[in-house]
mmCIF file of C-alpha atoms and ligand atoms in Angstrom:
data_model
loop_
_atom_site.group_PDB
_atom_site.id
_atom_site.type_symbol
_atom_site.label_atom_id
_atom_site.label_comp_id
_atom_site.label_asym_id
_atom_site.label_seq_id
_atom_site.Cartn_x
_atom_site.Cartn_y
_atom_site.Cartn_z
ATOM 1 C CA MET A 149 -5.579 -8.092 9.699
ATOM 2 C CA HIS A 150 -5.791 -11.168 12.013
ATOM 3 C CA LYS A 151 -6.536 -14.635 10.148
ATOM 4 C CA ASP A 152 -9.431 -15.571 11.936
ATOM 5 C CA ASP A 153 -9.432 -19.539 12.450
ATOM 6 C CA TYR A 154 -12.388 -19.250 14.765
ATOM 7 C CA ALA A 155 -14.942 -17.693 12.676
ATOM 8 C CA ALA A 156 -16.849 -20.646 11.610
ATOM 9 C CA ALA A 157 -16.792 -22.155 15.260
ATOM 10 C CA VAL A 158 -18.688 -18.880 16.907
ATOM 11 C CA PRO A 159 -22.168 -19.938 16.614
ATOM 12 C CA PHE A 160 -21.140 -23.449 18.089
ATOM 13 C CA TYR A 161 -18.702 -22.289 20.500
ATOM 14 C CA ASP A 162 -20.727 -21.921 23.812
ATOM 15 C CA LEU A 163 -22.900 -24.938 23.115
ATOM 16 C CA TRP A 164 -20.070 -27.253 22.566
ATOM 17 C CA HIS A 165 -17.458 -26.005 25.319
ATOM 18 C CA GLU A 166 -20.336 -25.845 28.030
ATOM 19 C CA ASP A 167 -20.197 -29.567 27.342
ATOM 20 C CA GLY A 168 -16.217 -29.542 27.747
ATOM 21 C CA HIS A 169 -13.491 -27.650 29.598
ATOM 22 C CA VAL A 170 -15.531 -24.658 30.767
ATOM 23 C CA PRO A 171 -17.610 -26.627 33.624
ATOM 24 C CA THR A 172 -14.144 -27.848 34.705
ATOM 25 C CA VAL A 173 -12.460 -24.736 34.864
ATOM 26 C CA ARG A 174 -15.375 -23.037 36.671
ATOM 27 C CA GLY A 175 -14.468 -25.541 39.508
ATOM 28 C CA LEU A 176 -10.744 -25.191 39.395
ATOM 29 C CA LEU A 177 -10.083 -21.449 38.746
ATOM 30 C CA PRO A 178 -11.736 -19.613 41.521
ATOM 31 C CA PRO A 179 -9.540 -21.103 44.424
ATOM 32 C CA LEU A 180 -6.432 -20.153 42.194
ATOM 33 C CA LEU A 181 -7.726 -16.144 41.933
ATOM 34 C CA THR A 182 -8.443 -15.897 45.832
ATOM 35 C CA GLU A 183 -6.404 -12.589 46.790
ATOM 36 C CA VAL A 184 -6.395 -11.278 43.385
ATOM 37 C CA ARG A 185 -8.112 -7.855 43.882
ATOM 38 C CA ARG A 186 -6.470 -5.324 41.545
ATOM 39 C CA SER A 187 -6.099 -6.394 37.961
ATOM 40 C CA VAL A 188 -6.266 -9.596 35.681
ATOM 41 C CA LEU A 189 -5.104 -10.190 32.198
ATOM 42 C CA GLU A 190 -6.946 -12.908 30.361
ATOM 43 C CA ILE A 191 -5.317 -14.067 27.011
ATOM 44 C CA GLY A 192 -7.584 -15.574 24.486
ATOM 45 C CA ALA A 193 -11.022 -14.569 26.288
ATOM 46 C CA GLY A 194 -13.077 -16.140 23.408
ATOM 47 C CA THR A 195 -16.743 -15.393 23.851
ATOM 48 C CA GLY A 196 -16.181 -14.291 27.511
ATOM 49 C CA LEU A 197 -17.144 -17.573 29.154
ATOM 50 C CA ILE A 198 -14.021 -17.405 31.418
ATOM 51 C CA THR A 199 -14.105 -13.619 31.676
ATOM 52 C CA GLU A 200 -17.533 -13.784 33.131
ATOM 53 C CA LEU A 201 -16.292 -16.257 35.904
ATOM 54 C CA ILE A 202 -13.148 -13.922 36.442
ATOM 55 C CA ALA A 203 -15.460 -11.046 36.955
ATOM 56 C CA ARG A 204 -17.561 -12.907 39.177
ATOM 57 C CA GLU A 205 -14.662 -14.258 41.176
ATOM 58 C CA THR A 206 -12.583 -11.014 41.717
ATOM 59 C CA PRO A 207 -13.200 -7.608 42.164
ATOM 60 C CA ALA A 208 -10.185 -6.775 39.848
ATOM 61 C CA GLU A 209 -10.054 -4.706 36.636
ATOM 62 C CA ILE A 210 -9.830 -7.108 33.639
ATOM 63 C CA TYR A 211 -7.987 -6.825 30.460
ATOM 64 C CA ALA A 212 -9.617 -9.661 28.034
ATOM 65 C CA LEU A 213 -7.564 -10.059 25.086
ATOM 66 C CA GLU A 214 -9.151 -11.693 21.964
ATOM 67 C CA PRO A 215 -7.840 -11.411 18.438
ATOM 68 C CA SER A 216 -10.863 -13.219 16.580
ATOM 69 C CA LEU A 217 -13.367 -10.646 15.497
ATOM 70 C CA GLY A 218 -16.267 -13.283 15.670
ATOM 71 C CA MET A 219 -15.381 -14.259 19.196
ATOM 72 C CA ARG A 220 -14.611 -11.029 20.416
ATOM 73 C CA SER A 221 -18.165 -9.658 19.220
ATOM 74 C CA VAL A 222 -19.750 -12.346 21.260
ATOM 75 C CA LEU A 223 -17.401 -11.410 24.169
ATOM 76 C CA VAL A 224 -18.478 -7.664 24.133
ATOM 77 C CA ASN A 225 -22.047 -8.401 23.698
ATOM 78 C CA ARG A 226 -22.051 -10.726 26.649
ATOM 79 C CA LEU A 227 -20.457 -7.990 28.747
ATOM 80 C CA ALA A 228 -23.002 -5.447 27.821
ATOM 81 C CA SER A 229 -25.775 -7.518 29.284
ATOM 82 C CA ASP A 230 -24.139 -6.467 32.775
ATOM 83 C CA PRO A 231 -23.207 -2.779 32.624
ATOM 84 C CA SER A 232 -21.085 -3.025 36.046
ATOM 85 C CA THR A 233 -18.753 -5.855 34.348
ATOM 86 C CA LEU A 234 -18.821 -4.004 31.099
ATOM 87 C CA ARG A 235 -17.319 -0.866 32.911
ATOM 88 C CA ARG A 236 -14.502 -3.275 34.432
ATOM 89 C CA VAL A 237 -13.504 -4.926 31.451
ATOM 90 C CA THR A 238 -11.304 -3.509 28.607
ATOM 91 C CA VAL A 239 -11.086 -5.796 25.547
ATOM 92 C CA LEU A 240 -7.819 -5.910 23.713
ATOM 93 C CA PRO A 241 -8.527 -6.405 19.955
ATOM 94 C CA TYR A 242 -5.030 -8.126 19.075
ATOM 95 C CA GLY A 243 -3.131 -11.332 19.576
ATOM 96 C CA ALA A 244 -0.928 -12.019 22.981
ATOM 97 C CA LEU A 245 2.075 -11.437 21.479
ATOM 98 C CA ASP A 246 1.143 -7.709 21.032
ATOM 99 C CA VAL A 247 -0.016 -7.020 24.526
ATOM 100 C CA GLU A 248 1.452 -4.160 26.497
ATOM 101 C CA VAL A 249 -0.736 -3.304 29.475
ATOM 102 C CA ASP A 250 -0.529 0.056 31.138
ATOM 103 C CA GLU A 251 0.704 -1.415 34.372
ATOM 104 C CA PRO A 252 1.847 -4.744 35.431
ATOM 105 C CA VAL A 253 -1.119 -7.000 36.374
ATOM 106 C CA GLU A 254 -1.519 -9.389 39.544
ATOM 107 C CA ALA A 255 -2.520 -12.187 37.466
ATOM 108 C CA ILE A 256 -2.890 -13.498 34.055
ATOM 109 C CA VAL A 257 -5.299 -16.296 33.009
ATOM 110 C CA MET A 258 -5.035 -18.259 29.837
ATOM 111 C CA ILE A 259 -7.552 -21.074 29.418
ATOM 112 C CA SER A 260 -7.370 -23.462 26.299
ATOM 113 C CA VAL A 261 -5.178 -20.975 24.033
ATOM 114 C CA LEU A 262 -1.770 -22.535 24.647
ATOM 115 C CA GLN A 263 -1.996 -24.884 21.804
ATOM 116 C CA SER A 264 -2.359 -21.845 19.362
ATOM 117 C CA PHE A 265 1.352 -21.035 19.695
ATOM 118 C CA ASP A 266 4.105 -22.974 18.148
ATOM 119 C CA ALA A 267 7.427 -23.466 19.972
ATOM 120 C CA GLU A 268 8.853 -20.314 18.739
ATOM 121 C CA GLU A 269 5.910 -18.368 19.368
ATOM 122 C CA ARG A 270 5.887 -19.865 22.864
ATOM 123 C CA ALA A 271 9.050 -18.602 23.665
ATOM 124 C CA ALA A 272 8.214 -15.020 22.841
ATOM 125 C CA LEU A 273 4.887 -15.570 24.581
ATOM 126 C CA TRP A 274 6.590 -16.468 27.989
ATOM 127 C CA ARG A 275 8.829 -13.297 27.697
ATOM 128 C CA VAL A 276 5.551 -11.050 26.696
ATOM 129 C CA LEU A 277 3.705 -12.349 29.599
ATOM 130 C CA ALA A 278 6.503 -12.115 32.333
ATOM 131 C CA ARG A 279 6.562 -8.367 31.224
ATOM 132 C CA GLN A 280 3.055 -7.960 31.888
ATOM 133 C CA LEU A 281 3.173 -9.441 35.248
ATOM 134 C CA GLU A 282 3.876 -7.881 38.573
ATOM 135 C CA ARG A 283 6.752 -9.257 40.807
ATOM 136 C CA GLY A 284 5.144 -12.179 42.694
ATOM 137 C CA GLY A 285 2.200 -12.299 40.310
ATOM 138 C CA ARG A 286 0.746 -15.365 39.159
ATOM 139 C CA LEU A 287 0.317 -17.124 35.503
ATOM 140 C CA VAL A 288 -2.551 -19.499 35.643
ATOM 141 C CA PHE A 289 -3.359 -21.647 32.730
ATOM 142 C CA ASN A 290 -5.002 -25.231 32.077
ATOM 143 C CA TRP A 291 -2.646 -28.122 30.627
ATOM 144 C CA ARG A 292 -2.794 -31.792 30.896
ATOM 145 C CA GLU A 293 -0.860 -34.615 29.493
ATOM 146 C CA ARG A 294 -2.386 -35.886 26.419
ATOM 147 C CA ALA A 295 -2.640 -39.295 24.783
ATOM 148 C CA GLU A 296 -0.584 -39.201 21.183
ATOM 149 C CA PRO A 297 -3.662 -38.321 18.634
ATOM 150 C CA VAL A 298 -3.955 -40.571 15.776
ATOM 151 C CA PRO A 299 -5.237 -39.696 12.444
ATOM 152 C CA GLY A 300 -8.470 -40.810 11.914
ATOM 153 C CA ASP A 301 -11.959 -40.488 10.124
ATOM 154 C CA LEU A 302 -14.241 -37.537 10.710
ATOM 155 C CA GLU A 303 -16.367 -38.073 13.856
ATOM 156 C CA VAL A 304 -19.467 -36.187 15.557
ATOM 157 C CA LEU A 305 -18.199 -34.656 18.520
ATOM 158 C CA GLY A 306 -21.408 -33.006 19.848
ATOM 159 C CA SER A 307 -24.904 -32.198 18.661
ATOM 160 C CA TYR A 308 -26.944 -29.490 20.212
ATOM 161 C CA GLN A 309 -30.721 -28.652 19.584
ATOM 162 C CA VAL A 310 -31.237 -24.981 18.752
ATOM 163 C CA GLY A 311 -35.097 -24.890 18.081
ATOM 164 C CA ARG A 312 -35.956 -26.986 15.326
ATOM 165 C CA HIS A 313 -32.332 -27.335 14.206
ATOM 166 C CA ALA A 314 -29.319 -29.265 15.129
ATOM 167 C CA TYR A 315 -26.025 -27.798 15.569
ATOM 168 C CA GLU A 316 -23.379 -30.606 14.929
ATOM 169 C CA VAL A 317 -19.662 -30.194 15.500
ATOM 170 C CA ALA A 318 -17.376 -33.215 13.868
ATOM 171 C CA GLY A 319 -13.651 -33.443 13.943
ATOM 172 C CA GLN A 320 -10.775 -35.518 12.756
ATOM 173 C CA VAL A 321 -6.788 -35.594 13.351
ATOM 174 C CA LEU A 322 -5.472 -35.352 9.952
ATOM 175 C CA GLU A 323 -1.602 -35.296 10.889
ATOM 176 C CA ALA A 324 0.166 -35.868 14.122
ATOM 177 C CA GLU A 325 3.914 -35.297 14.528
ATOM 178 C CA GLY A 326 5.639 -34.382 17.981
ATOM 179 C CA GLU A 327 4.002 -31.576 19.489
ATOM 180 C CA ARG A 328 2.247 -30.777 16.223
ATOM 181 C CA VAL A 329 -1.357 -31.665 15.464
ATOM 182 C CA VAL A 330 -3.355 -30.748 12.362
ATOM 183 C CA SER A 331 -6.969 -31.284 12.885
ATOM 184 C CA ARG A 332 -10.289 -30.675 10.687
ATOM 185 C CA PHE A 333 -13.227 -29.330 12.294
ATOM 186 C CA VAL A 334 -16.739 -29.196 10.462
ATOM 187 C CA TYR A 335 -19.783 -27.406 11.652
ATOM 188 C CA ARG A 336 -22.988 -28.128 10.400
ATOM 189 C CA ILE A 337 -26.583 -27.127 10.940
ATOM 190 C CA ARG A 338 -29.199 -29.843 10.436
ATOM 191 C CA GLN A 339 -32.745 -29.178 9.668
ATOM 192 C CA HIS A 340 -34.994 -32.675 9.794
ATOM 193 C CA GLY A 341 -31.366 -34.337 9.630
ATOM 194 C CA VAL A 342 -30.632 -32.181 6.220
ATOM 195 C CA VAL A 343 -27.585 -30.199 6.389
ATOM 196 C CA ILE A 344 -28.706 -26.794 5.519
ATOM 197 C CA SER A 345 -25.236 -25.128 6.452
ATOM 198 C CA GLU A 346 -21.899 -26.265 6.525
ATOM 199 C CA ASP A 347 -18.313 -24.731 7.413
ATOM 200 C CA GLU A 348 -14.690 -26.423 7.563
ATOM 201 C CA VAL A 349 -11.595 -25.579 9.300
ATOM 202 C CA VAL A 350 -8.264 -26.945 9.314
ATOM 203 C CA LEU A 351 -6.422 -25.849 12.398
ATOM 204 C CA THR A 352 -2.783 -26.518 13.392
ATOM 205 C CA ASN A 353 -2.210 -26.919 17.207
ATOM 206 C CA HIS A 354 0.830 -27.542 19.320
ATOM 207 C CA TRP A 355 0.673 -29.816 22.617
ATOM 208 C CA PRO A 356 4.348 -29.345 24.106
ATOM 209 C CA THR A 357 5.434 -32.250 26.783
ATOM 210 C CA ARG A 358 5.391 -31.063 30.557
ATOM 211 C CA GLU A 359 9.126 -31.198 30.351
ATOM 212 C CA ARG A 360 9.381 -28.845 27.492
ATOM 213 C CA LEU A 361 6.835 -26.604 29.227
ATOM 214 C CA VAL A 362 8.696 -26.541 32.306
ATOM 215 C CA SER A 363 12.045 -25.785 30.719
ATOM 216 C CA GLU A 364 10.388 -22.940 28.616
ATOM 217 C CA LEU A 365 8.838 -21.304 31.622
ATOM 218 C CA GLU A 366 12.026 -21.552 33.974
ATOM 219 C CA ALA A 367 13.968 -20.130 31.087
ATOM 220 C CA ALA A 368 11.579 -17.162 30.948
ATOM 221 C CA GLY A 369 11.895 -16.597 34.880
ATOM 222 C CA PHE A 370 8.728 -18.258 36.236
ATOM 223 C CA THR A 371 8.714 -20.564 39.056
ATOM 224 C CA PRO A 372 6.219 -23.239 39.622
ATOM 225 C CA ASP A 373 3.432 -23.137 42.438
ATOM 226 C CA PRO A 374 1.026 -25.855 43.764
ATOM 227 C CA ALA A 375 -2.019 -26.415 41.225
ATOM 228 C CA PRO A 376 -4.645 -28.897 41.075
ATOM 229 C CA ASP A 377 -4.477 -31.626 38.456
ATOM 230 C CA GLY A 378 -5.174 -29.936 35.070
ATOM 231 C CA MET A 379 -4.211 -26.363 36.020
ATOM 232 C CA GLU A 380 -0.674 -24.716 36.071
ATOM 233 C CA VAL A 381 0.222 -21.970 38.350
ATOM 234 C CA TRP A 382 3.538 -20.073 37.650
ATOM 235 C CA ARG A 383 5.046 -17.073 39.451
ATOM 236 C CA LEU A 384 7.133 -14.426 39.129
ATOM 237 C CA PRO A 385 9.609 -14.522 42.161
HETATM 238 C C1 LIG B 1511 -10.409 -22.580 22.619
HETATM 239 S S1 LIG B 1511 -10.630 -20.755 22.663
HETATM 240 C C2 LIG B 1511 -10.711 -20.463 24.179
HETATM 241 C C3 LIG B 1511 -11.537 -19.229 24.469
HETATM 242 C C4 LIG B 1511 -11.535 -19.007 26.161
HETATM 243 N N1 LIG B 1511 -10.634 -18.927 26.710
HETATM 244 C C5 LIG B 1511 -12.653 -20.055 26.610
HETATM 245 O O1 LIG B 1511 -11.994 -21.101 27.375
HETATM 246 O O2 LIG B 1511 -13.843 -20.349 26.440
HETATM 247 C C6 LIG B 1511 -9.160 -20.392 22.048
HETATM 248 C C7 LIG B 1511 -9.010 -18.659 21.821
HETATM 249 O O3 LIG B 1511 -7.784 -18.489 21.720
HETATM 250 C C8 LIG B 1511 -7.630 -17.272 20.623
HETATM 251 N N2 LIG B 1511 -6.439 -17.214 20.247
HETATM 252 C C9 LIG B 1511 -5.804 -17.721 19.133
HETATM 253 N N3 LIG B 1511 -4.651 -17.199 18.843
HETATM 254 C C10 LIG B 1511 -4.451 -16.245 19.631
HETATM 255 C C11 LIG B 1511 -3.324 -15.506 20.159
HETATM 256 N N4 LIG B 1511 -2.120 -15.403 19.059
HETATM 257 N N5 LIG B 1511 -3.440 -14.531 20.925
HETATM 258 C C12 LIG B 1511 -4.501 -14.506 21.507
HETATM 259 N N6 LIG B 1511 -5.446 -15.413 21.731
HETATM 260 C C13 LIG B 1511 -5.474 -16.295 20.662
HETATM 261 C C14 LIG B 1511 -8.559 -17.638 19.641
HETATM 262 O O4 LIG B 1511 -9.076 -16.531 18.845
HETATM 263 C C15 LIG B 1511 -9.847 -18.167 20.677
HETATM 264 O O5 LIG B 1511 -10.745 -17.365 21.082
#
């Protein structure tokens, strides 16, 4: 069974990320998907915020891969609100290293997922993704150079009103060494300031340097395409 690091985050996810990378990606991704007509594989579709965008911007059939049961439940329920999208999206309930689609796809989209893979898993990931992509197909993901994280105290990262309650996300870096960063996230619901629910997750993420990323992708047979700041487009020649 998949270890679900995202379960505690699910009720907070859309509230917090609508405040973060999702609006940026809504601006940057569509021009990178023009000409994609037939098929897209989305890796780590989460609650479907990006799936919805891909479905709106392309007429393609979509494979939305998401291993977390909690995140995937929101994704399927989001799709269910629009029957035509529901018919077009196949939800794959496992991790990226296990994917094997029926026919190679025109494009692979992976938004805010790369950090889940350590260096060894990334090498396998690029090989698996290269196998899913047709010749000339594109791999699109978001990536940016990050300042070296520094371990520190727990800080509130966002707070959102839901009826009479406040949904609060707090986080802190516990350890940082090389590309490996261990962070603690605390998800709280407050009623009149008093905590009535609290869940905690400790996550290990991996943030490779650009140099490292380029050498891994080239070793897997990808070549770079122009992309706006914050996004990466790589093709299989
Ligand atoms: C930060 S969320 C991003 C979700 C969505 N792409 C978005 O931008 O809203 C990271 C997602 O990656 C998924 N994930 C973690 N490990 C994964 C793996 N090995 N294969 C595929 N997805 C994975 C998580 O379950 C989570 O839904």
